[in-house]
Amino acid sequence: MSLSAVAIVCAEQNERPYQFHDELETIHEAGIRDHTLLPQGEEFVFADGMTVSVPKGDDFLRRVAVDFADYLAVSCLDEALELRNDGIKMPILILGHTPEEFVETLIDNNITQTVSNRAKAESYSQECQQIGKTLKVHIKVDTGMSRLGFLCDGGMFDEGIRNMAIACSKENLDCEGIYTHFAVSDEPGEENREYTYKQFELFMKVVNALKEKHGISFKIRHCANTGAVVNYPEMALDMVRPGIILYGLSPSGFVDSSVLNLKA
């Protein structure tokens, strides 16, 4: 398999669409989605990025998604629905929050929702039970990004594991995946490297604790963003999430930008 890091985005200032093309051979040289960077067996690749700026009637994103990715990630429901309205049928994960009143919309459009705390799991479960349907979710773990996710560091570990186990046990929730996000995987320096490994080790500790103490396992474990895909291939797990490179941009100079051809 090979990933062509390609996307259509609109510049914020003039709303002019640009196409970033990475030819298949060039991507192989960059090693973004080579077999050597991904685990053996069942492999997934995320196309992680916003898609609302795709020009109407342009099938470029659809072709890229179908040909090179296995799962798409967006920040909100509106972006996911735009992809569905454009005819894209592949799995989509919403990384941000979706109010519980839109649970049926998520289910009917086969959209996976992030669950970042126990209260959200409970509200989604209640809504699912009322409509008699099941929602597919991914558990978000905060290992050091300090943005969204179940808290589990230090003295919060045991409580975090309990809360995640309770969330996974809620009726009508199908917990397909679990993930975290690295804060500095694209940054140079030993301090940042140590912090990234600390996050990864904590994430794996959470995954193992859920399996050993509560018998909970996940089909898809993912944590590798663009920086980790390039710099920490051993963290690929079941799926990787290339993000900023899909816009033709390099994370902190770690990816050789000369392989990107910009076409306006």
mmCIF file of N, CA, C and O in Angstrom, residues 149-216:
data_model
loop_
_atom_site.group_PDB
_atom_site.id
_atom_site.type_symbol
_atom_site.label_atom_id
_atom_site.label_comp_id
_atom_site.label_asym_id
_atom_site.label_seq_id
_atom_site.Cartn_x
_atom_site.Cartn_y
_atom_site.Cartn_z
ATOM 1 N N GLY A 149 -9.994 14.502 26.190
ATOM 2 C CA GLY A 149 -9.726 13.108 26.465
ATOM 3 C C GLY A 149 -9.837 12.750 27.936
ATOM 4 O O GLY A 149 -9.820 13.613 28.813
ATOM 5 N N PHE A 150 -9.975 11.467 28.189
ATOM 6 C CA PHE A 150 -9.998 10.955 29.555
ATOM 7 C C PHE A 150 -8.643 11.210 30.204
ATOM 8 O O PHE A 150 -7.595 10.844 29.664
ATOM 9 N N LEU A 151 -8.642 11.825 31.385
ATOM 10 C CA LEU A 151 -7.405 12.086 32.113
ATOM 11 C C LEU A 151 -6.903 10.788 32.727
ATOM 12 O O LEU A 151 -7.678 10.021 33.306
ATOM 13 N N CYS A 152 -5.595 10.541 32.602
ATOM 14 C CA CYS A 152 -5.071 9.261 33.091
ATOM 15 C C CYS A 152 -3.635 9.357 33.592
ATOM 16 O O CYS A 152 -3.033 8.335 33.930
ATOM 17 N N ASP A 153 -3.064 10.543 33.644
ATOM 18 C CA ASP A 153 -1.671 10.682 34.033
ATOM 19 C C ASP A 153 -1.545 10.744 35.555
ATOM 20 O O ASP A 153 -2.422 11.276 36.254
ATOM 21 N N GLY A 154 -0.449 10.198 36.066
ATOM 22 C CA GLY A 154 -0.152 10.301 37.492
ATOM 23 C C GLY A 154 -1.238 9.706 38.368
ATOM 24 O O GLY A 154 -1.686 8.572 38.175
ATOM 25 N N GLY A 155 -1.689 10.510 39.328
ATOM 26 C CA GLY A 155 -2.706 10.058 40.268
ATOM 27 C C GLY A 155 -4.077 9.868 39.657
ATOM 28 O O GLY A 155 -4.987 9.346 40.315
ATOM 29 N N MET A 156 -4.253 10.279 38.394
ATOM 30 C CA MET A 156 -5.542 10.137 37.719
ATOM 31 C C MET A 156 -5.674 8.802 36.991
ATOM 32 O O MET A 156 -6.722 8.520 36.420
ATOM 33 N N PHE A 157 -4.625 7.983 37.029
ATOM 34 C CA PHE A 157 -4.621 6.772 36.190
ATOM 35 C C PHE A 157 -5.754 5.811 36.537
ATOM 36 O O PHE A 157 -6.542 5.416 35.663
ATOM 37 N N ASP A 158 -5.845 5.415 37.795
ATOM 38 C CA ASP A 158 -6.852 4.431 38.181
ATOM 39 C C ASP A 158 -8.266 4.934 37.927
ATOM 40 O O ASP A 158 -9.128 4.196 37.419
ATOM 41 N N GLU A 159 -8.498 6.196 38.261
ATOM 42 C CA GLU A 159 -9.829 6.768 38.020
ATOM 43 C C GLU A 159 -10.111 6.845 36.524
ATOM 44 O O GLU A 159 -11.237 6.585 36.074
ATOM 45 N N GLY A 160 -9.088 7.221 35.745
ATOM 46 C CA GLY A 160 -9.257 7.290 34.301
ATOM 47 C C GLY A 160 -9.605 5.936 33.707
ATOM 48 O O GLY A 160 -10.486 5.836 32.834
ATOM 49 N N ILE A 161 -8.930 4.890 34.146
ATOM 50 C CA ILE A 161 -9.226 3.541 33.660
ATOM 51 C C ILE A 161 -10.655 3.146 34.019
ATOM 52 O O ILE A 161 -11.394 2.591 33.195
ATOM 53 N N ARG A 162 -11.071 3.451 35.249
ATOM 54 C CA ARG A 162 -12.452 3.135 35.654
ATOM 55 C C ARG A 162 -13.460 3.868 34.778
ATOM 56 O O ARG A 162 -14.460 3.283 34.336
ATOM 57 N N ASN A 163 -13.207 5.147 34.535
ATOM 58 C CA ASN A 163 -14.147 5.926 33.725
ATOM 59 C C ASN A 163 -14.202 5.426 32.284
ATOM 60 O O ASN A 163 -15.279 5.369 31.681
ATOM 61 N N MET A 164 -13.057 5.051 31.734
ATOM 62 C CA MET A 164 -13.055 4.508 30.368
ATOM 63 C C MET A 164 -13.768 3.167 30.311
ATOM 64 O O MET A 164 -14.510 2.883 29.347
ATOM 65 N N ALA A 165 -13.567 2.335 31.325
ATOM 66 C CA ALA A 165 -14.242 1.039 31.362
ATOM 67 C C ALA A 165 -15.752 1.219 31.455
ATOM 68 O O ALA A 165 -16.526 0.507 30.791
ATOM 69 N N ILE A 166 -16.191 2.180 32.275
ATOM 70 C CA ILE A 166 -17.622 2.468 32.383
ATOM 71 C C ILE A 166 -18.164 2.967 31.052
ATOM 72 O O ILE A 166 -19.246 2.559 30.607
ATOM 73 N N ALA A 167 -17.418 3.850 30.397
ATOM 74 C CA ALA A 167 -17.846 4.373 29.095
ATOM 75 C C ALA A 167 -18.008 3.245 28.078
ATOM 76 O O ALA A 167 -18.986 3.195 27.320
ATOM 77 N N CYS A 168 -17.049 2.328 28.067
ATOM 78 C CA CYS A 168 -17.095 1.221 27.109
ATOM 79 C C CYS A 168 -18.220 0.232 27.409
ATOM 80 O O CYS A 168 -18.644 -0.518 26.517
ATOM 81 N N SER A 169 -18.689 0.228 28.639
ATOM 82 C CA SER A 169 -19.744 -0.718 29.030
ATOM 83 C C SER A 169 -21.144 -0.181 28.764
ATOM 84 O O SER A 169 -22.127 -0.922 28.926
ATOM 85 N N LYS A 170 -21.252 1.058 28.381
ATOM 86 C CA LYS A 170 -22.564 1.668 28.182
ATOM 87 C C LYS A 170 -23.311 1.006 27.028
ATOM 88 O O LYS A 170 -22.732 0.682 25.986
ATOM 89 N N GLU A 171 -24.590 0.807 27.238
ATOM 90 C CA GLU A 171 -25.417 0.153 26.231
ATOM 91 C C GLU A 171 -25.485 0.956 24.950
ATOM 92 O O GLU A 171 -25.477 2.192 24.954
ATOM 93 N N ASN A 172 -25.536 0.244 23.847
ATOM 94 C CA ASN A 172 -25.711 0.820 22.509
ATOM 95 C C ASN A 172 -24.518 1.654 22.045
ATOM 96 O O ASN A 172 -24.649 2.452 21.114
ATOM 97 N N LEU A 173 -23.367 1.469 22.680
ATOM 98 C CA LEU A 173 -22.133 2.078 22.194
ATOM 99 C C LEU A 173 -21.202 0.970 21.730
ATOM 100 O O LEU A 173 -20.909 0.034 22.482
ATOM 101 N N ASP A 174 -20.742 1.067 20.507
ATOM 102 C CA ASP A 174 -19.793 0.109 19.934
ATOM 103 C C ASP A 174 -18.416 0.761 19.945
ATOM 104 O O ASP A 174 -18.106 1.602 19.098
ATOM 105 N N CYS A 175 -17.590 0.394 20.922
ATOM 106 C CA CYS A 175 -16.270 1.023 21.086
ATOM 107 C C CYS A 175 -15.262 0.367 20.152
ATOM 108 O O CYS A 175 -14.552 -0.564 20.531
ATOM 109 N N GLU A 176 -15.198 0.880 18.958
ATOM 110 C CA GLU A 176 -14.333 0.310 17.920
ATOM 111 C C GLU A 176 -12.863 0.633 18.149
ATOM 112 O O GLU A 176 -11.982 -0.183 17.870
ATOM 113 N N GLY A 177 -12.574 1.855 18.623
ATOM 114 C CA GLY A 177 -11.190 2.289 18.686
ATOM 115 C C GLY A 177 -10.854 3.093 19.924
ATOM 116 O O GLY A 177 -11.726 3.503 20.693
ATOM 117 N N ILE A 178 -9.556 3.313 20.094
ATOM 118 C CA ILE A 178 -9.042 4.143 21.181
ATOM 119 C C ILE A 178 -7.844 4.897 20.629
ATOM 120 O O ILE A 178 -7.054 4.351 19.848
ATOM 121 N N TYR A 179 -7.691 6.179 21.019
ATOM 122 C CA TYR A 179 -6.587 6.953 20.462
ATOM 123 C C TYR A 179 -6.147 8.065 21.396
ATOM 124 O O TYR A 179 -6.832 8.419 22.356
ATOM 125 N N THR A 180 -4.971 8.610 21.082
ATOM 126 C CA THR A 180 -4.466 9.791 21.756
ATOM 127 C C THR A 180 -3.789 10.666 20.712
ATOM 128 O O THR A 180 -3.667 10.272 19.540
ATOM 129 N N HIS A 181 -3.361 11.854 21.123
ATOM 130 C CA HIS A 181 -2.709 12.768 20.180
ATOM 131 C C HIS A 181 -1.401 13.255 20.787
ATOM 132 O O HIS A 181 -1.354 13.683 21.940
ATOM 133 N N PHE A 182 -0.329 13.182 19.999
ATOM 134 C CA PHE A 182 0.981 13.620 20.462
ATOM 135 C C PHE A 182 1.116 15.133 20.357
ATOM 136 O O PHE A 182 0.696 15.743 19.378
ATOM 137 N N ALA A 183 1.740 15.719 21.363
ATOM 138 C CA ALA A 183 1.880 17.177 21.427
ATOM 139 C C ALA A 183 3.085 17.696 20.658
ATOM 140 O O ALA A 183 3.025 18.765 20.038
ATOM 141 N N VAL A 184 4.202 16.947 20.687
ATOM 142 C CA VAL A 184 5.449 17.488 20.128
ATOM 143 C C VAL A 184 6.196 16.459 19.276
ATOM 144 O O VAL A 184 7.414 16.514 19.155
ATOM 145 N N SER A 185 5.476 15.534 18.655
ATOM 146 C CA SER A 185 6.151 14.501 17.857
ATOM 147 C C SER A 185 6.836 15.061 16.624
ATOM 148 O O SER A 185 7.695 14.400 16.028
ATOM 149 N N ASP A 186 6.469 16.271 16.233
ATOM 150 C CA ASP A 186 7.076 16.900 15.059
ATOM 151 C C ASP A 186 8.166 17.894 15.427
ATOM 152 O O ASP A 186 8.699 18.591 14.556
ATOM 153 N N GLU A 187 8.516 17.970 16.706
ATOM 154 C CA GLU A 187 9.495 18.948 17.161
ATOM 155 C C GLU A 187 10.842 18.282 17.436
ATOM 156 O O GLU A 187 10.914 17.149 17.904
ATOM 157 N N PRO A 188 11.946 18.992 17.159
ATOM 158 C CA PRO A 188 13.278 18.429 17.390
ATOM 159 C C PRO A 188 13.673 18.497 18.859
ATOM 160 O O PRO A 188 13.034 19.185 19.660
ATOM 161 N N GLY A 189 14.740 17.795 19.216
ATOM 162 C CA GLY A 189 15.284 17.893 20.563
ATOM 163 C C GLY A 189 14.974 16.691 21.423
ATOM 164 O O GLY A 189 13.914 16.066 21.293
ATOM 165 N N GLU A 190 15.903 16.351 22.308
ATOM 166 C CA GLU A 190 15.764 15.190 23.162
ATOM 167 C C GLU A 190 14.593 15.335 24.130
ATOM 168 O O GLU A 190 13.908 14.362 24.443
ATOM 169 N N GLU A 191 14.346 16.546 24.622
ATOM 170 C CA GLU A 191 13.234 16.758 25.549
ATOM 171 C C GLU A 191 11.901 16.412 24.901
ATOM 172 O O GLU A 191 11.047 15.757 25.512
ATOM 173 N N ASN A 192 11.714 16.847 23.643
ATOM 174 C CA ASN A 192 10.476 16.542 22.934
ATOM 175 C C ASN A 192 10.377 15.053 22.613
ATOM 176 O O ASN A 192 9.283 14.469 22.638
ATOM 177 N N ARG A 193 11.498 14.448 22.295
ATOM 178 C CA ARG A 193 11.516 13.012 22.024
ATOM 179 C C ARG A 193 11.106 12.226 23.272
ATOM 180 O O ARG A 193 10.291 11.308 23.200
ATOM 181 N N GLU A 194 11.658 12.607 24.407
ATOM 182 C CA GLU A 194 11.307 11.940 25.658
ATOM 183 C C GLU A 194 9.833 12.129 25.990
ATOM 184 O O GLU A 194 9.168 11.194 26.478
ATOM 185 N N TYR A 195 9.300 13.323 25.714
ATOM 186 C CA TYR A 195 7.889 13.584 26.019
ATOM 187 C C TYR A 195 6.979 12.737 25.131
ATOM 188 O O TYR A 195 5.958 12.206 25.593
ATOM 189 N N THR A 196 7.356 12.595 23.855
ATOM 190 C CA THR A 196 6.561 11.775 22.943
ATOM 191 C C THR A 196 6.562 10.321 23.384
ATOM 192 O O THR A 196 5.514 9.653 23.385
ATOM 193 N N TYR A 197 7.732 9.804 23.771
ATOM 194 C CA TYR A 197 7.793 8.429 24.257
ATOM 195 C C TYR A 197 7.004 8.259 25.555
ATOM 196 O O TYR A 197 6.368 7.223 25.779
ATOM 197 N N LYS A 198 7.023 9.291 26.403
ATOM 198 C CA LYS A 198 6.244 9.236 27.636
ATOM 199 C C LYS A 198 4.757 9.135 27.316
ATOM 200 O O LYS A 198 4.027 8.343 27.938
ATOM 201 N N GLN A 199 4.290 9.920 26.349
ATOM 202 C CA GLN A 199 2.891 9.851 25.942
ATOM 203 C C GLN A 199 2.540 8.471 25.394
ATOM 204 O O GLN A 199 1.496 7.901 25.724
ATOM 205 N N PHE A 200 3.419 7.951 24.542
ATOM 206 C CA PHE A 200 3.161 6.645 23.933
ATOM 207 C C PHE A 200 3.111 5.549 24.994
ATOM 208 O O PHE A 200 2.223 4.682 24.971
ATOM 209 N N GLU A 201 4.051 5.578 25.909
ATOM 210 C CA GLU A 201 4.085 4.564 26.968
ATOM 211 C C GLU A 201 2.848 4.639 27.854
ATOM 212 O O GLU A 201 2.294 3.605 28.262
ATOM 213 N N LEU A 202 2.387 5.848 28.150
ATOM 214 C CA LEU A 202 1.179 5.996 28.947
ATOM 215 C C LEU A 202 -0.039 5.477 28.187
ATOM 216 O O LEU A 202 -0.906 4.805 28.765
ATOM 217 N N PHE A 203 -0.101 5.764 26.900
ATOM 218 C CA PHE A 203 -1.210 5.284 26.076
ATOM 219 C C PHE A 203 -1.253 3.759 26.074
ATOM 220 O O PHE A 203 -2.321 3.150 26.267
ATOM 221 N N MET A 204 -0.108 3.127 25.876
ATOM 222 C CA MET A 204 -0.069 1.667 25.855
ATOM 223 C C MET A 204 -0.397 1.086 27.241
ATOM 224 O O MET A 204 -1.010 0.022 27.343
ATOM 225 N N LYS A 205 -0.001 1.798 28.291
ATOM 226 C CA LYS A 205 -0.335 1.368 29.648
ATOM 227 C C LYS A 205 -1.843 1.383 29.849
ATOM 228 O O LYS A 205 -2.418 0.467 30.467
ATOM 229 N N VAL A 206 -2.506 2.412 29.304
ATOM 230 C CA VAL A 206 -3.967 2.502 29.381
ATOM 231 C C VAL A 206 -4.609 1.351 28.617
ATOM 232 O O VAL A 206 -5.514 0.667 29.127
ATOM 233 N N VAL A 207 -4.164 1.130 27.384
ATOM 234 C CA VAL A 207 -4.725 0.058 26.552
ATOM 235 C C VAL A 207 -4.566 -1.295 27.240
ATOM 236 O O VAL A 207 -5.507 -2.101 27.290
ATOM 237 N N ASN A 208 -3.390 -1.545 27.775
ATOM 238 C CA ASN A 208 -3.136 -2.821 28.440
ATOM 239 C C ASN A 208 -3.951 -2.980 29.721
ATOM 240 O O ASN A 208 -4.453 -4.070 30.018
ATOM 241 N N ALA A 209 -4.102 -1.883 30.483
ATOM 242 C CA ALA A 209 -4.876 -1.946 31.722
ATOM 243 C C ALA A 209 -6.350 -2.244 31.442
ATOM 244 O O ALA A 209 -6.991 -3.011 32.166
ATOM 245 N N LEU A 210 -6.889 -1.635 30.397
ATOM 246 C CA LEU A 210 -8.284 -1.885 30.047
ATOM 247 C C LEU A 210 -8.494 -3.350 29.657
ATOM 248 O O LEU A 210 -9.520 -3.952 29.996
ATOM 249 N N LYS A 211 -7.519 -3.927 28.976
ATOM 250 C CA LYS A 211 -7.642 -5.329 28.570
ATOM 251 C C LYS A 211 -7.451 -6.267 29.749
ATOM 252 O O LYS A 211 -8.228 -7.211 29.935
ATOM 253 N N GLU A 212 -6.431 -6.001 30.567
ATOM 254 C CA GLU A 212 -6.097 -6.915 31.656
ATOM 255 C C GLU A 212 -7.084 -6.830 32.823
ATOM 256 O O GLU A 212 -7.447 -7.851 33.418
ATOM 257 N N LYS A 213 -7.533 -5.622 33.161
ATOM 258 C CA LYS A 213 -8.400 -5.444 34.324
ATOM 259 C C LYS A 213 -9.890 -5.550 33.993
ATOM 260 O O LYS A 213 -10.689 -5.909 34.854
ATOM 261 N N HIS A 214 -10.242 -5.219 32.751
ATOM 262 C CA HIS A 214 -11.672 -5.150 32.414
ATOM 263 C C HIS A 214 -12.045 -5.979 31.185
ATOM 264 O O HIS A 214 -13.214 -5.976 30.789
ATOM 265 N N GLY A 215 -11.062 -6.629 30.560
ATOM 266 C CA GLY A 215 -11.357 -7.451 29.396
ATOM 267 C C GLY A 215 -11.787 -6.666 28.175
ATOM 268 O O GLY A 215 -12.477 -7.196 27.292
ATOM 269 N N ILE A 216 -11.374 -5.399 28.105
ATOM 270 C CA ILE A 216 -11.770 -4.529 26.994
ATOM 271 C C ILE A 216 -10.618 -4.399 26.004
ATOM 272 O O ILE A 216 -9.507 -4.019 26.365
#
